[in-house]
Short mmCIF file of C-alpha atoms in Angstrom, two decimals:
data_model
loop_
_atom_site.label_atom_id
_atom_site.label_comp_id
_atom_site.label_asym_id
_atom_site.label_seq_id
_atom_site.Cartn_x
_atom_site.Cartn_y
_atom_site.Cartn_z
CA MET A 1 4.63 183.23 -229.69
CA ASP A 2 6.11 181.54 -226.65
CA SER A 3 8.15 178.56 -227.80
CA THR A 4 9.62 175.91 -225.53
CA SER A 5 11.21 172.59 -226.17
CA SER A 6 9.37 169.47 -225.08
CA SER A 7 10.50 165.88 -225.42
CA ALA A 8 8.69 162.65 -224.71
CA SER A 9 10.55 161.31 -221.67
CA LEU A 10 7.67 159.49 -219.96
CA ILE A 11 8.13 155.80 -219.28
CA ILE A 12 4.77 154.14 -218.89
CA PRO A 13 4.48 152.28 -215.57
CA SER A 14 2.35 149.61 -217.18
CA PHE A 15 1.22 149.28 -220.74
CA ARG A 16 -0.95 146.96 -222.72
CA CYS A 17 0.42 145.42 -225.88
CA PHE A 18 -1.72 144.52 -228.86
CA ASP A 19 -1.03 141.51 -231.02
CA ALA A 20 -2.52 142.40 -234.41
CA THR A 21 -2.28 138.80 -235.60
CA ASN A 22 -4.53 137.09 -233.09
CA HIS A 23 -6.10 140.13 -231.39
CA ARG A 24 -4.85 139.15 -227.91
CA ARG A 25 -3.93 141.65 -225.19
CA TYR A 26 -1.35 141.15 -222.52
CA TYR A 27 0.25 143.38 -219.88
CA SER A 28 3.86 144.29 -219.38
CA THR A 29 5.26 146.28 -216.45
CA LEU A 30 8.03 148.85 -216.68
CA PRO A 31 9.69 151.03 -214.02
CA SER A 32 7.49 153.94 -213.12
CA CYS A 33 8.18 157.64 -213.19
CA SER A 34 6.15 160.85 -213.24
CA PRO A 35 4.35 162.02 -216.37
CA THR A 36 5.69 164.91 -218.41
CA PRO A 37 4.10 168.32 -217.72
CA GLN A 38 2.21 168.16 -221.00
CA GLY A 39 0.77 164.75 -220.12
CA ALA A 40 1.53 163.77 -223.69
CA GLY A 41 4.30 161.28 -223.25
CA GLY A 42 4.18 157.59 -222.90
CA GLY A 43 7.02 155.33 -223.88
CA SER A 44 7.44 155.22 -227.57
CA ALA A 45 5.48 152.29 -228.93
CA SER A 46 7.20 150.39 -231.69
CA ILE A 47 5.94 150.08 -235.25
CA HIS A 48 6.25 146.75 -237.00
CA VAL A 49 6.47 146.79 -240.77
CA MET A 50 5.92 143.59 -242.71
CA GLY A 51 6.29 144.06 -246.44
CA ASN A 52 3.96 146.90 -247.41
CA SER A 53 1.72 146.51 -244.35
CA THR A 54 2.01 148.28 -241.03
CA THR A 55 0.81 146.46 -237.93
CA ILE A 56 -0.90 148.20 -235.04
CA ALA A 57 1.53 149.57 -232.47
CA ASP A 58 1.29 148.87 -228.77
CA PRO A 59 -1.46 150.82 -227.01
CA LYS A 60 -0.47 153.27 -224.28
CA ILE A 61 -1.80 152.19 -220.91
CA ILE A 62 -0.93 154.18 -217.79
CA THR A 63 -1.72 152.64 -214.42
CA GLY A 64 -2.54 154.25 -211.09
CA ASP A 65 -3.77 153.42 -207.63
CA CYS A 66 -6.87 151.35 -206.88
CA GLY A 67 -6.98 149.66 -210.28
CA TYR A 68 -6.86 152.91 -212.28
CA LEU A 69 -6.05 152.44 -215.98
CA LEU A 70 -5.70 155.28 -218.47
CA ASP A 71 -6.27 154.05 -222.03
CA ASP A 72 -4.19 156.87 -223.45
CA VAL A 73 -3.94 158.11 -227.03
CA PRO A 74 -0.73 158.56 -229.08
CA HIS A 75 1.05 161.89 -229.22
CA LEU A 76 3.33 163.40 -231.85
CA SER A 77 6.12 163.60 -229.25
CA ASP A 78 6.01 159.80 -228.92
CA TYR A 79 7.94 159.48 -232.18
CA ILE A 80 9.21 162.99 -232.98
CA GLN A 81 11.78 164.36 -230.57
CA ASP A 82 12.22 167.96 -229.38
CA LEU A 83 8.94 169.31 -230.71
CA PRO A 84 8.41 172.98 -229.78
CA THR A 85 5.24 174.03 -228.02
CA TYR A 86 3.35 177.31 -228.26
CA SER A 87 0.88 179.23 -226.15
CA ASN A 88 -2.71 178.42 -227.05
CA PRO A 89 -4.17 181.36 -229.00
CA LEU A 90 -7.48 180.81 -227.21
CA GLN A 91 -6.09 182.65 -224.20
CA ASP A 92 -6.29 185.85 -226.25
CA ASN A 93 -9.61 185.02 -227.91
CA PRO A 94 -12.28 187.41 -226.56
CA ALA A 95 -14.94 184.68 -226.73
CA TYR A 96 -12.95 182.25 -224.60
CA SER A 97 -10.57 184.31 -222.47
CA VAL A 98 -13.40 185.30 -220.10
CA VAL A 99 -14.23 181.66 -219.34
CA LYS A 100 -12.63 180.62 -216.08
CA GLN A 101 -10.69 177.35 -216.11
CA TYR A 102 -11.34 176.92 -219.83
CA PHE A 103 -8.21 174.87 -220.39
CA VAL A 104 -8.39 171.19 -219.54
CA ASP A 105 -6.01 169.98 -216.85
CA VAL A 106 -3.44 167.51 -218.20
CA ASP A 107 -4.51 164.97 -215.57
CA ASP A 108 -8.25 165.13 -216.34
CA THR A 109 -9.65 161.77 -217.39
CA VAL A 110 -13.12 160.31 -217.92
CA ALA A 111 -14.22 156.97 -216.45
CA GLU A 112 -15.49 154.39 -218.94
CA LYS A 113 -17.82 152.87 -216.33
CA ILE A 114 -19.70 155.01 -213.81
CA VAL A 115 -21.93 152.37 -212.25
CA VAL A 116 -19.72 150.44 -209.85
CA SER A 117 -20.04 148.62 -206.55
CA LYS A 118 -18.42 149.66 -203.28
CA GLU A 119 -15.32 147.52 -203.77
CA SER A 120 -14.95 147.90 -207.54
CA PRO A 121 -11.59 149.07 -208.90
CA ARG A 122 -11.48 152.49 -210.50
CA GLY A 123 -11.24 150.86 -213.91
CA ASN A 124 -10.54 152.20 -217.41
CA HIS A 125 -10.36 155.91 -218.11
CA PHE A 126 -9.85 158.04 -221.22
CA ARG A 127 -8.09 161.35 -221.63
CA ARG A 128 -10.59 164.18 -221.42
CA ALA A 129 -11.03 166.19 -224.61
CA GLY A 130 -10.66 169.95 -224.64
CA PRO A 131 -8.16 172.78 -225.22
CA ARG A 132 -4.71 172.67 -223.59
CA GLN A 133 -2.60 175.62 -222.47
CA LYS A 134 0.16 174.57 -224.85
CA VAL A 135 -0.27 173.54 -228.49
CA TYR A 136 2.09 171.81 -230.89
CA PHE A 137 1.12 173.71 -234.05
CA GLU A 138 1.41 177.39 -234.89
CA SER A 139 -1.75 178.65 -236.57
CA ASP A 140 -0.09 179.69 -239.82
CA GLU A 141 1.68 176.33 -240.23
CA VAL A 142 -1.53 174.26 -240.05
CA HIS A 143 -2.70 172.73 -243.33
CA ALA A 144 -5.74 170.62 -242.49
CA CYS A 145 -7.95 168.36 -244.59
CA ILE A 146 -11.39 166.83 -244.02
CA VAL A 147 -12.79 163.66 -245.62
CA THR A 148 -16.16 161.92 -245.29
CA CYS A 149 -16.48 158.18 -245.97
CA GLY A 150 -19.18 155.52 -245.98
CA GLY A 151 -22.93 156.07 -246.16
CA LEU A 152 -24.84 159.28 -245.58
CA CYS A 153 -25.83 160.34 -242.09
CA PRO A 154 -27.60 163.44 -240.72
CA GLY A 155 -25.02 165.88 -239.39
CA LEU A 156 -22.12 165.31 -241.81
CA ASN A 157 -22.27 168.85 -243.13
CA THR A 158 -22.53 170.22 -239.61
CA VAL A 159 -19.32 168.47 -238.56
CA ILE A 160 -17.55 169.78 -241.68
CA ARG A 161 -18.78 173.29 -240.98
CA GLU A 162 -17.72 173.27 -237.34
CA ILE A 163 -14.24 171.88 -238.06
CA VAL A 164 -13.64 174.66 -240.60
CA CYS A 165 -15.14 177.42 -238.46
CA GLY A 166 -13.56 176.10 -235.27
CA LEU A 167 -10.08 176.03 -236.77
CA TYR A 168 -10.57 179.51 -238.22
CA HIS A 169 -12.25 181.31 -235.32
CA MET A 170 -10.58 179.56 -232.37
CA TYR A 171 -7.05 178.99 -233.68
CA GLY A 172 -6.73 181.34 -236.66
CA VAL A 173 -6.19 178.50 -239.14
CA THR A 174 -6.96 179.46 -242.74
CA GLY A 175 -5.63 176.47 -244.68
CA VAL A 176 -8.34 173.81 -244.78
CA LEU A 177 -9.01 171.46 -247.71
CA GLY A 178 -11.98 169.21 -248.35
CA ILE A 179 -11.15 165.83 -249.90
CA GLU A 180 -13.78 164.85 -252.46
CA GLY A 181 -15.34 161.41 -252.68
CA GLY A 182 -14.04 159.54 -249.62
CA TYR A 183 -10.65 157.87 -249.21
CA LYS A 184 -10.04 157.53 -252.93
CA GLY A 185 -10.33 161.30 -253.20
CA PHE A 186 -6.88 161.65 -251.67
CA TYR A 187 -5.33 160.34 -254.88
CA ALA A 188 -8.10 160.32 -257.49
CA ARG A 189 -9.98 163.63 -257.29
CA ASN A 190 -9.59 167.32 -256.66
CA THR A 191 -9.76 169.10 -253.33
CA ILE A 192 -12.11 171.89 -252.29
CA PRO A 193 -10.74 174.92 -250.40
CA LEU A 194 -12.91 175.33 -247.32
CA THR A 195 -13.48 178.67 -245.58
CA PRO A 196 -16.13 179.84 -243.12
CA LYS A 197 -17.88 181.60 -246.00
CA VAL A 198 -17.97 178.42 -248.12
CA VAL A 199 -19.45 176.31 -245.31
CA ASN A 200 -21.67 178.95 -243.75
CA ASP A 201 -25.06 177.40 -244.59
CA ILE A 202 -24.20 173.78 -245.28
CA HIS A 203 -25.56 172.55 -241.94
CA LYS A 204 -29.05 173.26 -243.27
CA ARG A 205 -28.58 170.63 -245.98
CA GLY A 206 -28.49 166.86 -245.81
CA GLY A 207 -25.70 164.71 -247.20
CA THR A 208 -22.11 165.93 -247.45
CA ILE A 209 -20.73 168.71 -249.65
CA LEU A 210 -17.52 166.69 -250.01
CA GLY A 211 -19.20 163.61 -251.43
CA THR A 212 -18.54 160.15 -250.07
CA SER A 213 -17.78 156.62 -251.13
CA ARG A 214 -17.04 153.17 -249.74
CA GLY A 215 -13.68 151.48 -250.08
CA GLY A 216 -10.90 153.10 -252.08
CA HIS A 217 -8.45 152.77 -249.19
CA ASP A 218 -4.88 152.58 -250.47
CA THR A 219 -2.69 153.47 -247.49
CA SER A 220 0.50 154.28 -249.37
CA LYS A 221 -1.24 156.49 -251.93
CA ILE A 222 -3.21 158.29 -249.23
CA VAL A 223 -0.16 159.04 -247.08
CA ASP A 224 1.86 160.00 -250.17
CA SER A 225 -0.87 162.52 -251.01
CA ILE A 226 -0.92 163.86 -247.46
CA GLN A 227 2.86 164.25 -247.52
CA ASP A 228 2.99 165.80 -251.01
CA ARG A 229 0.27 168.34 -250.21
CA GLY A 230 1.94 169.37 -246.95
CA ILE A 231 -1.11 168.41 -244.89
CA ASN A 232 -0.42 168.13 -241.16
CA GLN A 233 -3.90 167.64 -239.69
CA VAL A 234 -6.28 165.00 -241.08
CA TYR A 235 -9.91 164.85 -239.93
CA ILE A 236 -11.65 161.63 -240.98
CA ILE A 237 -15.43 161.32 -240.58
CA GLY A 238 -16.88 157.83 -240.86
CA GLY A 239 -18.05 154.62 -239.22
CA ASP A 240 -16.10 151.75 -237.70
CA GLY A 241 -14.70 150.62 -241.06
CA THR A 242 -13.56 154.16 -241.81
CA GLN A 243 -11.97 154.45 -238.37
CA LYS A 244 -10.05 151.20 -238.99
CA GLY A 245 -8.75 152.81 -242.17
CA ALA A 246 -7.83 155.95 -240.23
CA SER A 247 -5.88 153.81 -237.77
CA VAL A 248 -3.84 152.28 -240.60
CA ILE A 249 -3.18 155.74 -242.06
CA PHE A 250 -1.96 156.93 -238.66
CA GLU A 251 0.38 153.96 -238.30
CA GLU A 252 1.93 154.63 -241.71
CA ILE A 253 2.33 158.32 -240.88
CA ARG A 254 4.03 157.41 -237.62
CA ARG A 255 6.29 154.91 -239.43
CA ARG A 256 7.42 157.71 -241.74
CA GLY A 257 7.96 160.06 -238.78
CA LEU A 258 5.66 162.79 -240.15
CA LYS A 259 4.32 165.60 -237.98
CA VAL A 260 0.71 164.89 -238.95
CA ALA A 261 -2.18 164.57 -236.51
CA VAL A 262 -4.83 162.03 -237.55
CA VAL A 263 -8.21 162.43 -235.86
CA GLY A 264 -11.40 160.45 -236.38
CA ILE A 265 -14.96 161.65 -235.86
CA PRO A 266 -17.16 158.55 -235.45
CA LYS A 267 -20.20 158.47 -237.72
CA THR A 268 -22.86 155.81 -237.92
CA ILE A 269 -26.58 156.26 -238.06
CA ASP A 270 -26.98 152.81 -236.47
CA ASN A 271 -25.25 153.91 -233.23
CA ASP A 272 -23.09 150.77 -233.32
CA ILE A 273 -19.74 152.31 -232.33
CA LEU A 274 -18.28 151.08 -229.04
CA VAL A 275 -17.41 153.15 -225.97
CA ILE A 276 -19.11 156.43 -226.92
CA ASP A 277 -22.57 157.27 -225.56
CA LYS A 278 -24.09 157.62 -229.00
CA SER A 279 -23.15 158.62 -232.53
CA PHE A 280 -24.22 161.81 -234.28
CA GLY A 281 -27.26 161.51 -236.51
CA PHE A 282 -28.89 158.96 -234.21
CA ASP A 283 -31.30 161.44 -232.58
CA THR A 284 -32.32 162.76 -235.99
CA ALA A 285 -32.83 159.23 -237.33
CA VAL A 286 -35.10 158.29 -234.43
CA GLU A 287 -37.07 161.50 -234.86
CA GLU A 288 -37.51 160.98 -238.60
CA ALA A 289 -38.45 157.34 -238.08
CA GLN A 290 -41.47 158.59 -236.17
CA ARG A 291 -42.90 159.97 -239.39
CA ALA A 292 -42.81 156.57 -241.07
CA ILE A 293 -44.25 154.83 -238.00
CA SER A 294 -47.00 157.43 -237.76
CA ALA A 295 -47.88 156.93 -241.43
CA ALA A 296 -47.95 153.16 -240.95
CA HIS A 297 -50.23 153.56 -237.95
CA VAL A 298 -52.66 155.78 -239.84
CA GLU A 299 -52.74 153.37 -242.78
CA SER A 300 -53.25 150.31 -240.59
CA GLU A 301 -56.05 151.69 -238.43
CA SER A 302 -57.90 153.11 -241.44
CA ILE A 303 -58.64 149.73 -242.98
CA GLU A 304 -59.90 146.39 -241.75
CA ASN A 305 -57.13 144.12 -240.42
CA GLY A 306 -54.54 146.63 -241.50
CA ILE A 307 -50.86 145.93 -240.90
CA GLY A 308 -48.26 148.70 -241.20
CA LEU A 309 -44.75 147.30 -241.65
CA VAL A 310 -41.81 149.73 -241.33
CA LYS A 311 -38.20 148.78 -242.04
CA LEU A 312 -35.59 150.93 -240.29
CA MET A 313 -31.80 151.08 -240.34
CA GLY A 314 -29.75 148.70 -238.21
CA ARG A 315 -27.50 146.17 -239.92
CA HIS A 316 -26.23 144.59 -236.73
CA SER A 317 -27.62 146.84 -234.01
CA GLY A 318 -31.28 147.57 -233.36
CA PHE A 319 -30.95 150.89 -231.54
CA ILE A 320 -32.96 152.97 -234.03
CA ALA A 321 -35.80 150.43 -234.16
CA MET A 322 -35.87 150.10 -230.37
CA TYR A 323 -35.80 153.83 -229.60
CA ALA A 324 -38.26 154.70 -232.38
CA THR A 325 -40.60 152.05 -230.98
CA LEU A 326 -40.32 153.43 -227.46
CA ALA A 327 -40.81 157.01 -228.65
CA SER A 328 -43.80 156.18 -230.84
CA ARG A 329 -45.93 153.98 -228.56
CA ASP A 330 -47.91 153.02 -231.67
CA VAL A 331 -45.79 149.93 -232.41
CA ASP A 332 -47.10 146.45 -231.63
CA CYS A 333 -43.97 144.50 -232.53
CA CYS A 334 -40.29 145.43 -232.79
CA LEU A 335 -37.82 143.04 -234.42
CA ILE A 336 -34.06 143.65 -234.11
CA PRO A 337 -30.91 141.69 -235.10
CA GLU A 338 -29.92 140.95 -231.50
CA SER A 339 -33.22 139.25 -230.64
CA PRO A 340 -34.01 136.09 -232.69
CA PHE A 341 -37.60 135.32 -233.66
CA TYR A 342 -39.51 132.69 -235.57
CA LEU A 343 -42.61 132.88 -237.76
CA GLU A 344 -44.73 129.75 -237.42
CA GLY A 345 -45.98 127.67 -234.52
CA PRO A 346 -47.05 128.50 -230.96
CA GLY A 347 -45.49 131.74 -229.73
CA GLY A 348 -44.35 132.69 -233.22
CA LEU A 349 -44.82 135.97 -235.07
CA PHE A 350 -47.80 134.79 -237.15
CA GLU A 351 -49.69 133.71 -234.05
CA TYR A 352 -49.00 137.06 -232.39
CA ILE A 353 -50.15 139.01 -235.47
CA GLU A 354 -53.42 137.10 -235.55
CA LYS A 355 -53.94 137.75 -231.86
CA ARG A 356 -53.37 141.51 -232.20
CA LEU A 357 -55.62 141.81 -235.23
CA ASN A 358 -58.41 140.00 -233.39
CA GLU A 359 -57.98 142.32 -230.41
CA ASN A 360 -57.43 145.71 -232.10
CA GLY A 361 -58.26 145.24 -235.78
CA HIS A 362 -54.86 146.64 -236.81
CA MET A 363 -51.16 146.59 -235.87
CA VAL A 364 -47.78 148.18 -236.62
CA ILE A 365 -44.55 146.19 -236.99
CA VAL A 366 -41.07 147.76 -236.95
CA VAL A 367 -38.19 145.65 -238.24
CA ALA A 368 -34.48 146.57 -238.34
CA GLU A 369 -32.79 145.79 -241.64
CA GLY A 370 -30.48 143.20 -240.08
CA ALA A 371 -33.19 141.28 -238.22
CA GLY A 372 -34.03 137.71 -239.18
CA GLN A 373 -31.20 137.29 -241.67
CA GLU A 374 -30.70 133.71 -240.50
CA LEU A 375 -34.31 132.99 -241.53
CA LEU A 376 -33.76 134.46 -244.97
CA SER A 377 -30.60 132.40 -245.42
CA GLY A 378 -32.58 129.23 -244.80
CA ASN A 379 -35.43 130.09 -247.15
CA THR A 380 -33.90 131.91 -250.10
CA CYS A 381 -30.91 131.57 -252.36
CA THR A 382 -28.21 133.73 -250.80
CA MET A 383 -25.01 135.16 -252.14
CA ASP A 384 -22.24 136.00 -249.69
CA ASN A 385 -21.54 139.32 -251.36
CA ILE A 386 -19.81 142.19 -249.59
CA ASP A 387 -19.81 145.87 -250.43
CA ALA A 388 -16.76 148.07 -250.97
CA SER A 389 -16.52 148.70 -247.22
CA GLY A 390 -16.31 145.00 -246.48
CA ASN A 391 -19.84 144.76 -245.09
CA LYS A 392 -21.86 141.69 -245.94
CA GLN A 393 -24.75 142.67 -248.16
CA LEU A 394 -28.02 141.95 -246.40
CA GLN A 395 -31.20 140.70 -247.96
CA ASP A 396 -34.31 142.84 -247.77
CA VAL A 397 -35.97 141.51 -244.62
CA GLY A 398 -38.82 144.01 -244.94
CA PHE A 399 -39.92 142.81 -248.36
CA TRP A 400 -39.34 139.16 -247.37
CA ILE A 401 -41.34 139.29 -244.16
CA SER A 402 -44.19 141.22 -245.78
CA GLN A 403 -44.49 138.47 -248.41
CA LYS A 404 -44.37 135.78 -245.72
CA ILE A 405 -47.15 137.47 -243.78
CA LYS A 406 -49.30 137.85 -246.91
CA ASP A 407 -48.73 134.24 -247.94
CA HIS A 408 -49.57 132.94 -244.47
CA PHE A 409 -52.85 134.80 -244.09
CA SER A 410 -53.94 134.19 -247.68
CA LYS A 411 -54.32 130.57 -246.59
CA LYS A 412 -56.63 131.61 -243.75
CA GLN A 413 -59.95 132.32 -245.43
CA LYS A 414 -61.47 133.62 -242.17
CA LEU A 415 -58.91 136.43 -241.85
CA THR A 416 -58.09 138.78 -244.72
CA ILE A 417 -55.30 141.28 -244.09
CA ASN A 418 -54.24 144.54 -245.73
CA LEU A 419 -50.50 145.12 -245.39
CA LYS A 420 -48.64 148.35 -246.20
CA TYR A 421 -44.84 148.16 -246.38
CA ILE A 422 -42.83 151.37 -245.79
CA ASP A 423 -39.04 151.68 -246.23
CA PRO A 424 -37.90 155.22 -245.31
CA THR A 425 -34.18 154.36 -245.10
CA TYR A 426 -32.76 156.78 -247.64
CA MET A 427 -35.18 159.53 -246.68
CA ILE A 428 -33.88 159.35 -243.11
CA CYS A 429 -30.19 159.19 -244.06
CA ALA A 430 -30.44 162.23 -246.32
CA VAL A 431 -32.20 164.73 -244.02
CA PRO A 432 -30.37 167.58 -242.24
CA SER A 433 -29.60 167.00 -238.58
CA ASN A 434 -31.99 168.27 -235.92
CA ALA A 435 -31.16 170.77 -233.16
CA SER A 436 -29.85 168.15 -230.75
CA ASP A 437 -27.51 166.61 -233.31
CA ASN A 438 -26.34 170.04 -234.49
CA VAL A 439 -25.14 170.89 -231.00
CA TYR A 440 -23.58 167.46 -230.63
CA CYS A 441 -21.74 167.76 -233.96
CA THR A 442 -20.32 171.10 -232.85
CA LEU A 443 -18.90 169.58 -229.68
CA LEU A 444 -17.42 166.64 -231.60
CA ALA A 445 -15.73 168.96 -234.10
CA HIS A 446 -14.29 171.18 -231.37
CA SER A 447 -13.01 168.19 -229.39
CA ALA A 448 -11.25 166.92 -232.52
CA ILE A 449 -9.66 170.31 -233.18
CA HIS A 450 -8.44 170.78 -229.61
CA GLY A 451 -6.90 167.32 -229.59
CA ALA A 452 -5.08 167.80 -232.90
CA MET A 453 -3.73 171.23 -231.92
CA ALA A 454 -2.49 169.76 -228.62
CA GLY A 455 -0.43 167.23 -230.59
CA TYR A 456 -2.57 164.16 -229.99
CA THR A 457 -3.01 161.81 -232.91
CA GLY A 458 -4.34 158.36 -233.74
CA PHE A 459 -7.57 158.86 -231.82
CA THR A 460 -11.26 159.46 -232.18
CA VAL A 461 -13.53 161.71 -230.14
CA GLY A 462 -16.87 161.21 -228.49
CA PRO A 463 -18.81 161.52 -225.23
CA VAL A 464 -18.19 158.88 -222.59
CA ASN A 465 -20.75 159.13 -219.80
CA GLY A 466 -21.54 162.66 -220.92
CA LYS A 467 -17.94 163.95 -221.03
CA HIS A 468 -16.14 164.31 -224.35
CA SER A 469 -13.01 162.18 -224.50
CA CYS A 470 -10.09 161.22 -226.71
CA ILE A 471 -10.31 157.48 -227.44
CA PRO A 472 -7.65 155.31 -229.11
CA PHE A 473 -8.72 153.93 -232.48
CA GLN A 474 -8.37 150.31 -231.41
CA ARG A 475 -10.93 150.70 -228.63
CA ILE A 476 -13.79 151.66 -230.94
CA THR A 477 -12.95 149.17 -233.68
CA GLU A 478 -12.75 146.04 -231.49
CA ARG A 479 -16.34 145.09 -232.17
CA GLN A 480 -19.72 146.71 -232.77
CA ASN A 481 -21.98 148.13 -230.10
CA LYS A 482 -25.23 146.19 -229.88
CA VAL A 483 -28.49 146.27 -227.98
CA VAL A 484 -28.05 144.12 -224.89
CA ILE A 485 -31.32 142.21 -224.76
CA THR A 486 -30.82 141.30 -221.11
CA ASP A 487 -30.74 145.00 -220.14
CA ARG A 488 -33.68 147.02 -218.94
CA MET A 489 -34.02 149.13 -222.09
CA TRP A 490 -35.02 146.15 -224.23
CA ALA A 491 -37.39 145.07 -221.45
CA ARG A 492 -38.99 148.52 -221.61
CA CYS A 493 -39.43 148.09 -225.36
CA LEU A 494 -41.13 144.70 -224.91
CA SER A 495 -43.34 146.18 -222.22
CA SER A 496 -44.31 149.00 -224.59
CA THR A 497 -45.33 146.70 -227.45
CA ASN A 498 -46.64 143.80 -225.31
CA GLN A 499 -45.05 141.43 -227.80
CA PRO A 500 -43.72 138.02 -226.78
CA SER A 501 -39.96 137.59 -226.50
CA PHE A 502 -40.09 134.83 -229.18
CA PHE A 503 -37.54 132.72 -227.29
CA SER A 504 -37.06 130.95 -223.98
CA PRO A 505 -35.71 132.90 -220.97
CA LYS A 506 -32.36 131.05 -221.10
CA GLN A 507 -31.71 131.75 -224.77
CA PRO A 508 -30.49 135.39 -224.57
CA PHE A 509 -27.67 134.49 -222.21
CA GLU A 510 -26.58 131.64 -224.44
CA LYS A 511 -26.90 133.80 -227.54
CA ILE A 512 -24.92 136.87 -226.52
CA GLY A 513 -22.44 135.45 -224.04
CA ASP A 514 -20.21 138.20 -222.64
CA GLU A 515 -22.23 140.88 -224.39
CA LYS A 516 -24.76 140.73 -221.57
CA HIS A 517 -22.28 143.05 -219.86
CA GLY A 518 -22.04 145.20 -223.00
CA ASP A 519 -21.55 148.90 -223.59
CA ASN A 520 -25.11 150.12 -223.98
CA HIS A 521 -24.33 153.76 -223.17
CA VAL A 522 -27.48 155.07 -224.83
CA GLU A 523 -29.47 153.36 -222.10
CA ASP A 524 -27.44 155.24 -219.51
CA LEU A 525 -28.39 158.53 -221.16
CA ALA A 526 -32.06 157.58 -221.19
CA ILE A 527 -32.05 156.68 -217.51
CA LYS A 528 -30.48 159.95 -216.38
#
């Protein structure tokens, strides 16, 4: 294969530093020069080691005219000098060689914000995902591994399948291992050899063939295992906590100077990952939620004063509840974590339930699992327990609110209710992904593969305004994506249910602060 020498000589005109201690960003300006032909460079960011911990290195920010900022991702050549490059084998692949302009231009970027005013600066951009003309790995030297962490989500097996098949069919890679049981599987369990034949039908099944777990993150042991096994591409599938762990693994790998690409594929059924349009499994979850809502509707309208109560996923973000409500049109009330509510008194939930029952004789309530937790904390004995992933364990708002409703109306002798409580959480998490998510998972897997082969590392992949991009880990782990209750999508939901807002018009702005300008990319997709 064609082999040329490439070194990272780019000096970033302006870069943004990250203080891991107090999470502050500040800008520093350096002399400018032109990017390297590979577009991979970017002044080598320093690694700070304190004891056994590795702090987050400085992000790569490249500036341009008119307020242009490229939030770039790390590259192997940032810390390993004189890496050879090779011609991309896709140019000889009969399936891809006929596609004109298949390779992504090194200067292609994707805008984070597409709705701007006439005088707005160009703003933040991300490097566009896709195959490059030159790669930094020869096919026969690649030893890749895949790990799934956290809870189950529709589409996990599809992503695994497409990483294996994509590496094999596009780049001729035959050495792929599956790490069993999440992060702890790197040092506590066996691996599974993965081939296209092994993964051929797994997309038709729910769950993950690799198994999963929460916690178990021991950075030194994980990187030791990666180094000992000769692994040089690591594909990590998981939510924001998993991606934080992937970031730490990448930093340790960079500190050791290893030629190992670390790539994250963001997974969360709640759709609470920042920057990207939506997470895989979300479409399937909304579709499956319709079954539970439909059953609740049938139950409620088949009996006098029937109430169907459905609890859906959404620890901190109510996207599934909101979109399932909008899709169903059978829901009379939707309760999400971002929108506070109260039970008793004028304008409260009990008053609204009584009104709907008097009008229609039945009603359906959808509640996200993280809604109303502040009410439960004030009425029940709580324990501030956290799970192995560091998430605070929530109380069962569905069971709690169903009991509150029953207790309230049992005191009203003139109005007897019949309430049915449905919790389909684990049924939804365990189903195979639908057609839409299957296609999406394929694109995610391919974007991850192309980025790793091109030498990029320390990044995650996902669509930004419809275009798949390479996103630095720190951008998606800053905070969680939430429903912005001052946006039009939540207004559409309220209009669909005809429920009261349960708070004064000024309260949302006081409650969410800067999040009123949040990253609700799913709304953008719905509007298009």
